[in-house]
mmCIF file with all atom_site columns, C-alpha atoms in Angstrom:
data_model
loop_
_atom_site.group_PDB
_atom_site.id
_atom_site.type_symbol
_atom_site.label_atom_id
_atom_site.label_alt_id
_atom_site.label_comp_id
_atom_site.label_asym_id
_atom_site.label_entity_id
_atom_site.label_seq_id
_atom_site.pdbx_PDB_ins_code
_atom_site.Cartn_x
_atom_site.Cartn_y
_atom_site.Cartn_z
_atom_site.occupancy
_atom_site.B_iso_or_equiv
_atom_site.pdbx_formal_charge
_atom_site.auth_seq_id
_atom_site.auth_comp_id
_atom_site.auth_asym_id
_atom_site.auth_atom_id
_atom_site.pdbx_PDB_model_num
ATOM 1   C CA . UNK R 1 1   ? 37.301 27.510  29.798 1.00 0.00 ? 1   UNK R CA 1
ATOM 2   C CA . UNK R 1 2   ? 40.256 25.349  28.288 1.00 0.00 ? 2   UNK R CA 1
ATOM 3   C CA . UNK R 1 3   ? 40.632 24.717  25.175 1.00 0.00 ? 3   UNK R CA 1
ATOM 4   C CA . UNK R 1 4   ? 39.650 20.593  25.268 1.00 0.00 ? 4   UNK R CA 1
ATOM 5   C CA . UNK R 1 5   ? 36.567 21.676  26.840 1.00 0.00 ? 5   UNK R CA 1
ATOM 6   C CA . UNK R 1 6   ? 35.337 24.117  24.437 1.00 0.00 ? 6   UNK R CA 1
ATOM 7   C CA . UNK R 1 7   ? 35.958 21.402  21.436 1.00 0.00 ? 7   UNK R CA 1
ATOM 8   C CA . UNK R 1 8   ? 34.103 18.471  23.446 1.00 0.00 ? 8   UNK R CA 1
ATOM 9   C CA . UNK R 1 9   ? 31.193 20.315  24.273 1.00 0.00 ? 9   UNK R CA 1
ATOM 10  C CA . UNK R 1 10  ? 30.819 21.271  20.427 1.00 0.00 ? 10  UNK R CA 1
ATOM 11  C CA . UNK R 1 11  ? 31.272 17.626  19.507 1.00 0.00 ? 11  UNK R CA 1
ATOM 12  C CA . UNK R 1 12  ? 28.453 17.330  22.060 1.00 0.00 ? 12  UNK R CA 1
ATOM 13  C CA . UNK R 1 13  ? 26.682 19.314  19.922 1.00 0.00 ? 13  UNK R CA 1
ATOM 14  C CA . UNK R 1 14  ? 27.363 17.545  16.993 1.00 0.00 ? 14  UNK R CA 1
ATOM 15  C CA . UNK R 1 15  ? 27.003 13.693  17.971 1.00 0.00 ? 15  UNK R CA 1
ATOM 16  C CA . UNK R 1 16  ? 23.258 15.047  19.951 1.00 0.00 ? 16  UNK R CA 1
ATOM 17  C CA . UNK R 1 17  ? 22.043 16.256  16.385 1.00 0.00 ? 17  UNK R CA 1
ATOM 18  C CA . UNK R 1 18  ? 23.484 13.401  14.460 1.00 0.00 ? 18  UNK R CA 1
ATOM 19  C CA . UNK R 1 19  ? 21.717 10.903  17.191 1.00 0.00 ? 19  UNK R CA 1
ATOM 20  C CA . UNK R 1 20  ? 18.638 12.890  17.092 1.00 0.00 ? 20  UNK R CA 1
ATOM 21  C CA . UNK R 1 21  ? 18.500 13.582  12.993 1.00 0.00 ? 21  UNK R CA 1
ATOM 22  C CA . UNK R 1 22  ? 19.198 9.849   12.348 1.00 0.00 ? 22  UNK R CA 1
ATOM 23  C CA . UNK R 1 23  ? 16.228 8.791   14.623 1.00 0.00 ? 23  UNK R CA 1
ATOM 24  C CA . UNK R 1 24  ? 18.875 6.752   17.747 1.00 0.00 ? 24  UNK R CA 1
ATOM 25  C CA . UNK R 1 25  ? 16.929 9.335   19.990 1.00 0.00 ? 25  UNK R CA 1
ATOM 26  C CA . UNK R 1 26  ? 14.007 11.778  19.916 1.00 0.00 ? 26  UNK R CA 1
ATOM 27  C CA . UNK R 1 27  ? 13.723 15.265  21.791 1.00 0.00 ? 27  UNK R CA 1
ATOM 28  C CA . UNK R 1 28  ? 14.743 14.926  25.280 1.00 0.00 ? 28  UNK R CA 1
ATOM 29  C CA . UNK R 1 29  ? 15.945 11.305  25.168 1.00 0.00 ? 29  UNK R CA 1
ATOM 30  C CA . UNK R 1 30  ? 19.087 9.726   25.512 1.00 0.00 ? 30  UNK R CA 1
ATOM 31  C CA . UNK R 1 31  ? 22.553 11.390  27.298 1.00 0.00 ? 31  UNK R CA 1
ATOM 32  C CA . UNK R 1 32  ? 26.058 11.644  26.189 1.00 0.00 ? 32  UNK R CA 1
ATOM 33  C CA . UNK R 1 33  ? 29.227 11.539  28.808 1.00 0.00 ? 33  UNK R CA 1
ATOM 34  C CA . UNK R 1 34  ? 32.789 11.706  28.335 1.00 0.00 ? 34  UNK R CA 1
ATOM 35  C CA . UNK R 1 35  ? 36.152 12.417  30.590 1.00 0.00 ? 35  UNK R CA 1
ATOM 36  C CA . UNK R 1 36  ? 37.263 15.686  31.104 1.00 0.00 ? 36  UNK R CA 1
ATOM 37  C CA . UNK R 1 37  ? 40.000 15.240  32.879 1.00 0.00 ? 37  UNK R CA 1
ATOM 38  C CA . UNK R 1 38  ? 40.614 12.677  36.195 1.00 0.00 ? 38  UNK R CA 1
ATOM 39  C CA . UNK R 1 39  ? 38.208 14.181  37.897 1.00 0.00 ? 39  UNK R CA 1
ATOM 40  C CA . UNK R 1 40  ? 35.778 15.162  35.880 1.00 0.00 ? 40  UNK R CA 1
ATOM 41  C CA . UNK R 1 41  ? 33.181 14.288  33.449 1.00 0.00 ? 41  UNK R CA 1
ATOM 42  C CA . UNK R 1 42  ? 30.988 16.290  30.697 1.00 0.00 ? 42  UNK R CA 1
ATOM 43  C CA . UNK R 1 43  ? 27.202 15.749  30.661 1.00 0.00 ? 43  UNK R CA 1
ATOM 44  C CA . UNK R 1 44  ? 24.249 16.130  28.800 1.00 0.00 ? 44  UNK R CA 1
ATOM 45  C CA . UNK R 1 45  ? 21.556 18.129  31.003 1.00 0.00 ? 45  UNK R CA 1
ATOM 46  C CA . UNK R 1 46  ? 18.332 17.108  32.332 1.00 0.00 ? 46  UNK R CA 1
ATOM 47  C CA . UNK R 1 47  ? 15.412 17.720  29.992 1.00 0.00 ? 47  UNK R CA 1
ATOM 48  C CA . UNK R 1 48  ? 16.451 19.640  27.288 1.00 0.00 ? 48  UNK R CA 1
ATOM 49  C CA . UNK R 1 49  ? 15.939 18.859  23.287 1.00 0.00 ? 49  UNK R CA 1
ATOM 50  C CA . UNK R 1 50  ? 19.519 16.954  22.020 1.00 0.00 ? 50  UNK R CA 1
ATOM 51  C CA . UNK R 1 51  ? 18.933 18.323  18.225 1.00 0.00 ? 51  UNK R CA 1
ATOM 52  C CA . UNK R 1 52  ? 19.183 21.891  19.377 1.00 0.00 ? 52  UNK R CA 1
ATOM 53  C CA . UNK R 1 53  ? 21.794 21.677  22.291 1.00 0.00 ? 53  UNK R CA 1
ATOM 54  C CA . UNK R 1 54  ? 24.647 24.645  22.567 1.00 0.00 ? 54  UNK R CA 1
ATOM 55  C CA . UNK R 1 55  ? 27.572 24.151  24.213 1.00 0.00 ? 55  UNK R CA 1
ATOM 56  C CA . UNK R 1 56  ? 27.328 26.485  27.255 1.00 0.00 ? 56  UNK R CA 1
ATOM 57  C CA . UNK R 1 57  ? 24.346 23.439  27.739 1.00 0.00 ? 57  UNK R CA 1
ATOM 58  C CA . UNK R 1 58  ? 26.550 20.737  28.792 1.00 0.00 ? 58  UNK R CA 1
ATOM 59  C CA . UNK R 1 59  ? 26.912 20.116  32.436 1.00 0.00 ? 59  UNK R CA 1
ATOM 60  C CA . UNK R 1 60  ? 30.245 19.527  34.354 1.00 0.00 ? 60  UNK R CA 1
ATOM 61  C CA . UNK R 1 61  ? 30.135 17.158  37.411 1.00 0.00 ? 61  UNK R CA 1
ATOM 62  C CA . UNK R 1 62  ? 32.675 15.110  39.472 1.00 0.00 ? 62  UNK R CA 1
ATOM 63  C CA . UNK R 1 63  ? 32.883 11.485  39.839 1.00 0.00 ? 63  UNK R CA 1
ATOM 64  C CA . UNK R 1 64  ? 30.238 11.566  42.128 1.00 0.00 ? 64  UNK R CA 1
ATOM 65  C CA . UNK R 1 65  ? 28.267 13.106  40.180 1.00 0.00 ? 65  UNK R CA 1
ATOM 66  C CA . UNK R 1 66  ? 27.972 16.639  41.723 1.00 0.00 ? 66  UNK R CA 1
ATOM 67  C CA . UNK R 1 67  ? 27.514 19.627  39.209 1.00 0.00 ? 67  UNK R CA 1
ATOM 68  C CA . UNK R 1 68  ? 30.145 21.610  39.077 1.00 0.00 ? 68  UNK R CA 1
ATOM 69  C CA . UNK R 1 69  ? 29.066 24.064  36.383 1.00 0.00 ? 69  UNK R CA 1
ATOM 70  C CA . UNK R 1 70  ? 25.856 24.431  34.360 1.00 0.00 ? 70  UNK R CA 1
ATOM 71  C CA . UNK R 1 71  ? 22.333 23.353  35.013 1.00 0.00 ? 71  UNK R CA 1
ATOM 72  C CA . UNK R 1 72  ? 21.277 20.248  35.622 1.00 0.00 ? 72  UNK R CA 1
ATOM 73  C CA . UNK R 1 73  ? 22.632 17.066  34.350 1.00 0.00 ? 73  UNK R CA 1
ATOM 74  C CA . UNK R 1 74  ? 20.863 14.026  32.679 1.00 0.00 ? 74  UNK R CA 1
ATOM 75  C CA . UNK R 1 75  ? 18.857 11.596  35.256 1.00 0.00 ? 75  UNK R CA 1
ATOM 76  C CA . UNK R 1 76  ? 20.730 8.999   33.943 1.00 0.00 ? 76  UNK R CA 1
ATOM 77  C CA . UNK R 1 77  ? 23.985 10.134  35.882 1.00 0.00 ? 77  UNK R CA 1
ATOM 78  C CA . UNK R 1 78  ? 24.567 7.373   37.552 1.00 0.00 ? 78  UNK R CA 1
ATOM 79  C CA . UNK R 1 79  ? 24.560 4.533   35.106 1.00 0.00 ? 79  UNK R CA 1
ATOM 80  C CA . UNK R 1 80  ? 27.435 6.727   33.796 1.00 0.00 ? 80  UNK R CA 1
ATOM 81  C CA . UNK R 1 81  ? 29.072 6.922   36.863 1.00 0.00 ? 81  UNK R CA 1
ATOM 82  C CA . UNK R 1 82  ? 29.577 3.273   37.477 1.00 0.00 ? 82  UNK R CA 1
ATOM 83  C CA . UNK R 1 83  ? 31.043 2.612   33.769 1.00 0.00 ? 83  UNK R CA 1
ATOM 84  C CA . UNK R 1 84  ? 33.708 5.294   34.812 1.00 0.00 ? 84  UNK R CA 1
ATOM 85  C CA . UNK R 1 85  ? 34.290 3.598   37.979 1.00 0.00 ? 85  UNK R CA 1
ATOM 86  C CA . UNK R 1 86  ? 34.802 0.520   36.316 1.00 0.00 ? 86  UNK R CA 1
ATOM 87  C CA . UNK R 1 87  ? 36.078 1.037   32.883 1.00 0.00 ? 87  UNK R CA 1
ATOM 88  C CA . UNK R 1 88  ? 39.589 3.135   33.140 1.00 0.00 ? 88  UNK R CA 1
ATOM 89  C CA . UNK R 1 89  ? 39.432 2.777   29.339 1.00 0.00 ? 89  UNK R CA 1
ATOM 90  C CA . UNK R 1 90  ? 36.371 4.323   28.661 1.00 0.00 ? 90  UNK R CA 1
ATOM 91  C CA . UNK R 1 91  ? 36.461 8.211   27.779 1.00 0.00 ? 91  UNK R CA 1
ATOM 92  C CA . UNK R 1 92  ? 33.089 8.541   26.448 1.00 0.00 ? 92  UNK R CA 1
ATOM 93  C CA . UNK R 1 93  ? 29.530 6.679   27.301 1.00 0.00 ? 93  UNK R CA 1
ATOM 94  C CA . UNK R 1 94  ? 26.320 6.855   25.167 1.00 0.00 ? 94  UNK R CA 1
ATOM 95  C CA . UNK R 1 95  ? 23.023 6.258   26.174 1.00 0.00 ? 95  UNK R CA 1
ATOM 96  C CA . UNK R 1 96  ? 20.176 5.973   23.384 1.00 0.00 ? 96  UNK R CA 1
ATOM 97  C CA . UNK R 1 97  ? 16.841 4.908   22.407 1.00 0.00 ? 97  UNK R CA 1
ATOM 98  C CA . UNK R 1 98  ? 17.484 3.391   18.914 1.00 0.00 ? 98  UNK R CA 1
ATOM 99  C CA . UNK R 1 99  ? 14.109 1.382   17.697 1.00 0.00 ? 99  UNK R CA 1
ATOM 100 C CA . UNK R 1 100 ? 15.370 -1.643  16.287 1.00 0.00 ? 100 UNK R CA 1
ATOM 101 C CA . UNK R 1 101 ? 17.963 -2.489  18.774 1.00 0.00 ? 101 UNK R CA 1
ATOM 102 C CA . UNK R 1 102 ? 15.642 -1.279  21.613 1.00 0.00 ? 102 UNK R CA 1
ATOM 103 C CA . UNK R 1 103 ? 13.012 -3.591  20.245 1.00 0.00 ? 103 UNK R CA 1
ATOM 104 C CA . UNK R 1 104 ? 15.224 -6.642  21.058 1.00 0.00 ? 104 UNK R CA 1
ATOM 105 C CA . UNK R 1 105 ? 15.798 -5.164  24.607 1.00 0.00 ? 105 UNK R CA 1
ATOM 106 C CA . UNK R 1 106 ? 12.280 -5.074  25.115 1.00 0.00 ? 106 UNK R CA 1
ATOM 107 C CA . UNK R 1 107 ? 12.202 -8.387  23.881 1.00 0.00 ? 107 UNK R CA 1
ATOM 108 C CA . UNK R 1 108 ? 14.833 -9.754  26.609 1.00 0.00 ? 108 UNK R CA 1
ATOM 109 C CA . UNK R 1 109 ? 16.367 -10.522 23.591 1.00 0.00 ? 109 UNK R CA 1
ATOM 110 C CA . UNK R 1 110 ? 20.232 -9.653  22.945 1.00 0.00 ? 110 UNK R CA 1
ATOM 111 C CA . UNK R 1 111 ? 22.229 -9.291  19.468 1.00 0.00 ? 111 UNK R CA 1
ATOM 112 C CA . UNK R 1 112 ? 24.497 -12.003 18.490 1.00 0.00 ? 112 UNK R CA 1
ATOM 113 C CA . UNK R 1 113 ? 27.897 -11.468 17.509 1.00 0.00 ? 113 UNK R CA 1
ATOM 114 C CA . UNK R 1 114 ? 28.565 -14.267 14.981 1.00 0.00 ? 114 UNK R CA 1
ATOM 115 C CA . UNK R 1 115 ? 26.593 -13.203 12.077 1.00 0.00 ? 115 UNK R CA 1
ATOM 116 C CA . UNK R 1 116 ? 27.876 -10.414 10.540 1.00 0.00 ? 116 UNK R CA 1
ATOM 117 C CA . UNK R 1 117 ? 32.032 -9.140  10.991 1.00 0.00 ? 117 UNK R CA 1
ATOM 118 C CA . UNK R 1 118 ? 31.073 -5.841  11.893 1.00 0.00 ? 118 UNK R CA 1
ATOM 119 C CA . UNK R 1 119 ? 28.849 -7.125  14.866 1.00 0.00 ? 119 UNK R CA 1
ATOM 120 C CA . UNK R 1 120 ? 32.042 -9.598  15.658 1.00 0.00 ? 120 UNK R CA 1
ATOM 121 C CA . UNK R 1 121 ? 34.722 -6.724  15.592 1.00 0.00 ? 121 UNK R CA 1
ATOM 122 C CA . UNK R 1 122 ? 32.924 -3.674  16.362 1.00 0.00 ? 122 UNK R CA 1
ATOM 123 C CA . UNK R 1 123 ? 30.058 -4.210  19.065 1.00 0.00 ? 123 UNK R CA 1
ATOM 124 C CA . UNK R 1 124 ? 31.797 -7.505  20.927 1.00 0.00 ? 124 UNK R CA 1
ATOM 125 C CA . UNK R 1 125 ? 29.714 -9.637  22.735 1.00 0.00 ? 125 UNK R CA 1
ATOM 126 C CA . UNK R 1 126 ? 26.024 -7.503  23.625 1.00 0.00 ? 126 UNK R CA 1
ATOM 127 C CA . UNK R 1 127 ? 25.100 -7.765  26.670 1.00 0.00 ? 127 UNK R CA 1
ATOM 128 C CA . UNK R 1 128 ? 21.602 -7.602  27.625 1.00 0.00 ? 128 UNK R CA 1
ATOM 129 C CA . UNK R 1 129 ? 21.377 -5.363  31.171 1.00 0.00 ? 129 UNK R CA 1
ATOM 130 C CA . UNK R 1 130 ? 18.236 -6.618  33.362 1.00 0.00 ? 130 UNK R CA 1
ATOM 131 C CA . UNK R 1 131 ? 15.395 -3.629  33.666 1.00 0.00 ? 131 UNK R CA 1
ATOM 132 C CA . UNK R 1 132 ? 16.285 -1.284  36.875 1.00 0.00 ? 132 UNK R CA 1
ATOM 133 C CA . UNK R 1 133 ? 14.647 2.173   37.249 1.00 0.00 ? 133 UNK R CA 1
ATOM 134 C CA . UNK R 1 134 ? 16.352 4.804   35.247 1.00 0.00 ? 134 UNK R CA 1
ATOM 135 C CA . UNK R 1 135 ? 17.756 6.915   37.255 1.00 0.00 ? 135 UNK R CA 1
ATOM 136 C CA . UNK R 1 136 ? 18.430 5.200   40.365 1.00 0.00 ? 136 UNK R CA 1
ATOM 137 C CA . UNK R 1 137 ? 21.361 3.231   42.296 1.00 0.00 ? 137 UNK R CA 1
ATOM 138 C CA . UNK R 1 138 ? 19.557 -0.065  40.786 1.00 0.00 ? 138 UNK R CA 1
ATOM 139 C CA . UNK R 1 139 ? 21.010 0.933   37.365 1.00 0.00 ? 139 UNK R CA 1
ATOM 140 C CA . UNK R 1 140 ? 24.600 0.832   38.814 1.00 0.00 ? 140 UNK R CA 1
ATOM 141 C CA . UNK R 1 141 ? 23.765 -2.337  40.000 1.00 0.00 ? 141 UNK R CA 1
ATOM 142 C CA . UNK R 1 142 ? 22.679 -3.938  37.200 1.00 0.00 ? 142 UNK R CA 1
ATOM 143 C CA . UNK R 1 143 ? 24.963 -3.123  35.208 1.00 0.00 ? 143 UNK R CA 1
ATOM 144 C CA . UNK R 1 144 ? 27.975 -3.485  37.322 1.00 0.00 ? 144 UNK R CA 1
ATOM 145 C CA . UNK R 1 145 ? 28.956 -7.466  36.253 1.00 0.00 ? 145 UNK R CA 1
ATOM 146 C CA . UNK R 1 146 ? 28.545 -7.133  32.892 1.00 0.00 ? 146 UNK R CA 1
ATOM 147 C CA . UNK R 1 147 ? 30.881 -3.949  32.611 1.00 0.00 ? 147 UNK R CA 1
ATOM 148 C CA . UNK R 1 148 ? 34.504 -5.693  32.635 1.00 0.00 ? 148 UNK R CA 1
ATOM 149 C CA . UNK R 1 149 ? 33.263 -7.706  29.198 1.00 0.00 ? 149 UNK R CA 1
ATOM 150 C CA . UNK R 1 150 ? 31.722 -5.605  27.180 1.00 0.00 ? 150 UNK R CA 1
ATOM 151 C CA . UNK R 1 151 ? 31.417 -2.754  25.244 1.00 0.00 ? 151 UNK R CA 1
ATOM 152 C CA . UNK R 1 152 ? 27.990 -2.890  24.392 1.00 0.00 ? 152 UNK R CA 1
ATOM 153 C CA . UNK R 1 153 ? 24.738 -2.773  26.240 1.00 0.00 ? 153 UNK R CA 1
ATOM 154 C CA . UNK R 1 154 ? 21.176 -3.434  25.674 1.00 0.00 ? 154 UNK R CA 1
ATOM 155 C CA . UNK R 1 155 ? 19.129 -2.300  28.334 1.00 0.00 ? 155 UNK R CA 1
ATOM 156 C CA . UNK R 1 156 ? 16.250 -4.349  29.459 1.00 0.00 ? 156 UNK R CA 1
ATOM 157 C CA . UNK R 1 157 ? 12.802 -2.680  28.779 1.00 0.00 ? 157 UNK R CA 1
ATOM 158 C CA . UNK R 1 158 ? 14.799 0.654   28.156 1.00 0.00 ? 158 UNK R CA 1
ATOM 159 C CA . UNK R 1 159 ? 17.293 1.192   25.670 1.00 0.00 ? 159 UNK R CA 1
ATOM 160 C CA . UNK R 1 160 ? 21.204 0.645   24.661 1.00 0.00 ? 160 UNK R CA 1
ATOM 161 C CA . UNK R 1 161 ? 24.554 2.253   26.268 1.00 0.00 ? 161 UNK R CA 1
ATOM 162 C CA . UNK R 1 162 ? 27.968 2.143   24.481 1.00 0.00 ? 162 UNK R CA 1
ATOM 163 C CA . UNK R 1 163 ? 31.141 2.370   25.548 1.00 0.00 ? 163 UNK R CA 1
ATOM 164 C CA . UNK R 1 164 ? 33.591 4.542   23.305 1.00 0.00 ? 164 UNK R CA 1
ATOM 165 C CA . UNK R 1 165 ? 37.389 5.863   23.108 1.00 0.00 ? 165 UNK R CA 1
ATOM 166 C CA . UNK R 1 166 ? 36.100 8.965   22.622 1.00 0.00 ? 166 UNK R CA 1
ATOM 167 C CA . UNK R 1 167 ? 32.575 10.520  21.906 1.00 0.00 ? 167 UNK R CA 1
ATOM 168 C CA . UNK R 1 168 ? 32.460 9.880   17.701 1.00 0.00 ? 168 UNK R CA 1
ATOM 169 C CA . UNK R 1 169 ? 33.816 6.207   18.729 1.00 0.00 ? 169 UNK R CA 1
ATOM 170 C CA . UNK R 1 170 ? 30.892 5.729   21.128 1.00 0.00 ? 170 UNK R CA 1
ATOM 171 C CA . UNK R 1 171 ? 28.665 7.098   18.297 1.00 0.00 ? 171 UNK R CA 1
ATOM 172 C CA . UNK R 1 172 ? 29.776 4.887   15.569 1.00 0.00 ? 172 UNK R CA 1
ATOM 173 C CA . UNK R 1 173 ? 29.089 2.215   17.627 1.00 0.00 ? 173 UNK R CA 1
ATOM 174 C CA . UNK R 1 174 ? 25.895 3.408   18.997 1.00 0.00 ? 174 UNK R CA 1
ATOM 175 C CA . UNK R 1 175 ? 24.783 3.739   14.982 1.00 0.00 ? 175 UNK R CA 1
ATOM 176 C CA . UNK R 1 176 ? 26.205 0.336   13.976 1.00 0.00 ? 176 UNK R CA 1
ATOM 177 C CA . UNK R 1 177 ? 24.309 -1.716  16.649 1.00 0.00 ? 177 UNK R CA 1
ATOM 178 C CA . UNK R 1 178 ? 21.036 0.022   15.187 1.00 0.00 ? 178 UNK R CA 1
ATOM 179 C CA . UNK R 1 179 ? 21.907 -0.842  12.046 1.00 0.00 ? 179 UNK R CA 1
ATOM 180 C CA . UNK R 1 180 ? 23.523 -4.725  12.866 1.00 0.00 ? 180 UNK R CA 1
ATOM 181 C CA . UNK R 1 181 ? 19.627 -5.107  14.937 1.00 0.00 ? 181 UNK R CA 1
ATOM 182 C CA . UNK R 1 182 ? 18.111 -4.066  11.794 1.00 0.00 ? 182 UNK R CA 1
ATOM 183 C CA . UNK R 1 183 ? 19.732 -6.348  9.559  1.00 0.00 ? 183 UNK R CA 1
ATOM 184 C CA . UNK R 1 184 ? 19.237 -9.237  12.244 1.00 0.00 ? 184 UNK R CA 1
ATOM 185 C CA . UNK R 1 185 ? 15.916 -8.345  12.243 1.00 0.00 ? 185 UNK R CA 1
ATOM 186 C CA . UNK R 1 186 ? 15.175 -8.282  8.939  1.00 0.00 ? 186 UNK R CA 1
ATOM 187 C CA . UNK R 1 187 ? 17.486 -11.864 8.615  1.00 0.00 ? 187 UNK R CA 1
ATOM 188 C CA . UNK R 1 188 ? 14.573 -13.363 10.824 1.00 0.00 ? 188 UNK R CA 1
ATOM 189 C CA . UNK R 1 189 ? 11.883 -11.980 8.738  1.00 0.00 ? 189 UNK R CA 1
ATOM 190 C CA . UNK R 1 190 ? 12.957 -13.579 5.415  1.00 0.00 ? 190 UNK R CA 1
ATOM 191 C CA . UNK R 1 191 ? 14.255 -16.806 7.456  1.00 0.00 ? 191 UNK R CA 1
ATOM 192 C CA . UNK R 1 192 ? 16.570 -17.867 9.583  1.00 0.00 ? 192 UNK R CA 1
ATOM 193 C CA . UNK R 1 193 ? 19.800 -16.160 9.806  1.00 0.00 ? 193 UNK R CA 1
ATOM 194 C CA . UNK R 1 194 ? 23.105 -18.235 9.463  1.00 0.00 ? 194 UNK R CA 1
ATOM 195 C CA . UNK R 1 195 ? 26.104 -17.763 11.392 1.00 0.00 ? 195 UNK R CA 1
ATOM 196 C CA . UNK R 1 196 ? 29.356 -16.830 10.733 1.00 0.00 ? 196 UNK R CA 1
ATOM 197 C CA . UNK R 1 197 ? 31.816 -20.347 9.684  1.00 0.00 ? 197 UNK R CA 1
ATOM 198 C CA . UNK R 1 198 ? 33.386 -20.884 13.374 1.00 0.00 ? 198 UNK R CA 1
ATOM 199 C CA . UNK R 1 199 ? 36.510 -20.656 11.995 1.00 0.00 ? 199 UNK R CA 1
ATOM 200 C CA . UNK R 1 200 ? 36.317 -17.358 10.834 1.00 0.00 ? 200 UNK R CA 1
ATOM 201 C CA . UNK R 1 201 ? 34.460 -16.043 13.270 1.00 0.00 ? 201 UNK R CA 1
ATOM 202 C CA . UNK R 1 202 ? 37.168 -17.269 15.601 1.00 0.00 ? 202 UNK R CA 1
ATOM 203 C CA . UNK R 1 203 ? 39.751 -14.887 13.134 1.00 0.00 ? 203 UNK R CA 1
ATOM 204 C CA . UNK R 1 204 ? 37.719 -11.944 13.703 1.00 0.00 ? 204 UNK R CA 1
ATOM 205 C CA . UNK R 1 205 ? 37.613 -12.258 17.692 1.00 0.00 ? 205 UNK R CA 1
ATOM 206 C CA . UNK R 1 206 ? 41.571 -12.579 17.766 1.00 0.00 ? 206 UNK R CA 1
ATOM 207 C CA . UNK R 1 207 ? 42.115 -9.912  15.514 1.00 0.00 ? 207 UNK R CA 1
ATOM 208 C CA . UNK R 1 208 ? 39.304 -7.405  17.490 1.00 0.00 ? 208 UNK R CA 1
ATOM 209 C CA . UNK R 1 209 ? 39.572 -6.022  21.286 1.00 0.00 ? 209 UNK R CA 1
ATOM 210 C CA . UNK R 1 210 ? 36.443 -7.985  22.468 1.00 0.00 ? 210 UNK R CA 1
ATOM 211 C CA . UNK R 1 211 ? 35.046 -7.211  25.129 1.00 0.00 ? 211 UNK R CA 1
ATOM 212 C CA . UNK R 1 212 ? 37.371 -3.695  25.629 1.00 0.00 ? 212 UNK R CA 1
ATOM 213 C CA . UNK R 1 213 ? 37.444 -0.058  23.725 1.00 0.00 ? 213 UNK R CA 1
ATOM 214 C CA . UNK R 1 214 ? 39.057 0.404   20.291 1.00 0.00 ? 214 UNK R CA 1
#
């Protein structure tokens, strides 16, 4: 096993406990992916507990999503499948169950952008994914027009998927979209939240990548 490989599956390892110990996921929920090489992808498997994950655990598959080593991968493969079929950029994909942001996708309601700079910068534009069956082709095609402009996902009745450079850049943005819902949330509780002045708001768009990685 090369080298690359044996480092990403122990930052597998690492961003699965730091999901699970931070409360973005619990037990079996939630799946990691992330490029191997052109042809390949690394997986979380199917059914297994992310805070106690080894590496000899992950699951290799093509882009068709076809193990090619390991057990069995996450039922989610095929949302992942379309965001690598769609997003050259994109080396790593996160999908998570985080309570405050997944409150607003149950909610059909989606995160805005202009009220905090990290939420501006960081997340881009959320976009809120209509509910399909997890783990079916229906995921692919929900999510398929809203891929191209953004980088962050809330998933209807579900959850959230981010989109990352690598797998600690998906997880930083996986853990500030919890954290930008909770302060949203918490905004609407005392009152109601004010936006961003347009102006700068405007700044922090020109000076971000919104809508693509980095």
């Amino acid at each position: 096993m090369a080298t690359d490989e044996l480092v990403l599956r122990a930052s597998f390892c690492e961003v699965c406990r730091w999901m699970w110990q931070r409360g973005l996921i619990g037990s079996v929920e939630g799946n990691l992916t992330a490029r191997l090489d052109a042809d390949r992808l690394l997986i979380t498997p199917k059914g297994k507990h992310k805070g106690t994950l080894k590496p000899n655990d992950m699951v290799v598959i093509d882009l068709e999503g076809k193990a090619l080593g390991g057990g069995t991968p996450s039922s989610e493969v095929k949302l992942h499948l379309e965001v690598y079929a769609q997003r050259p950029d994109c080396s790593a994909a996160i999908h998570a169950h985080p309570p405050i942001a997944t409150g607003f996708a149950l909610a059909h309601e989606t995160i805005p952008d202009n009220l905090l700079p990290e939420a501006a910068v960081f997340l881009g534009s959320v976009a809120l994914v209509p509910f399909a069956m997890p783990g079916t082709d229906a995921t692919r095609d929900a999510i398929r027009p809203l891929l191209d402009d953004h980088k962050t996902f809330l998933l209807a009745n579900h959850g959230a998927l981010v989109l990352g450079t690598d797998i600690y850049d998906a997880f930083a943005r996986m853990e500030t979209l919890e954290r930008v819902a909770t302060v949203v949330y918490n905004s609407h509780l005392i009152g109601n939240p004010v936006s961003l002045p347009q102006r700068d708001f405007q700044a922090l768009l020109e000076n971000s990548l919104s809508g693509k990685l980095g």
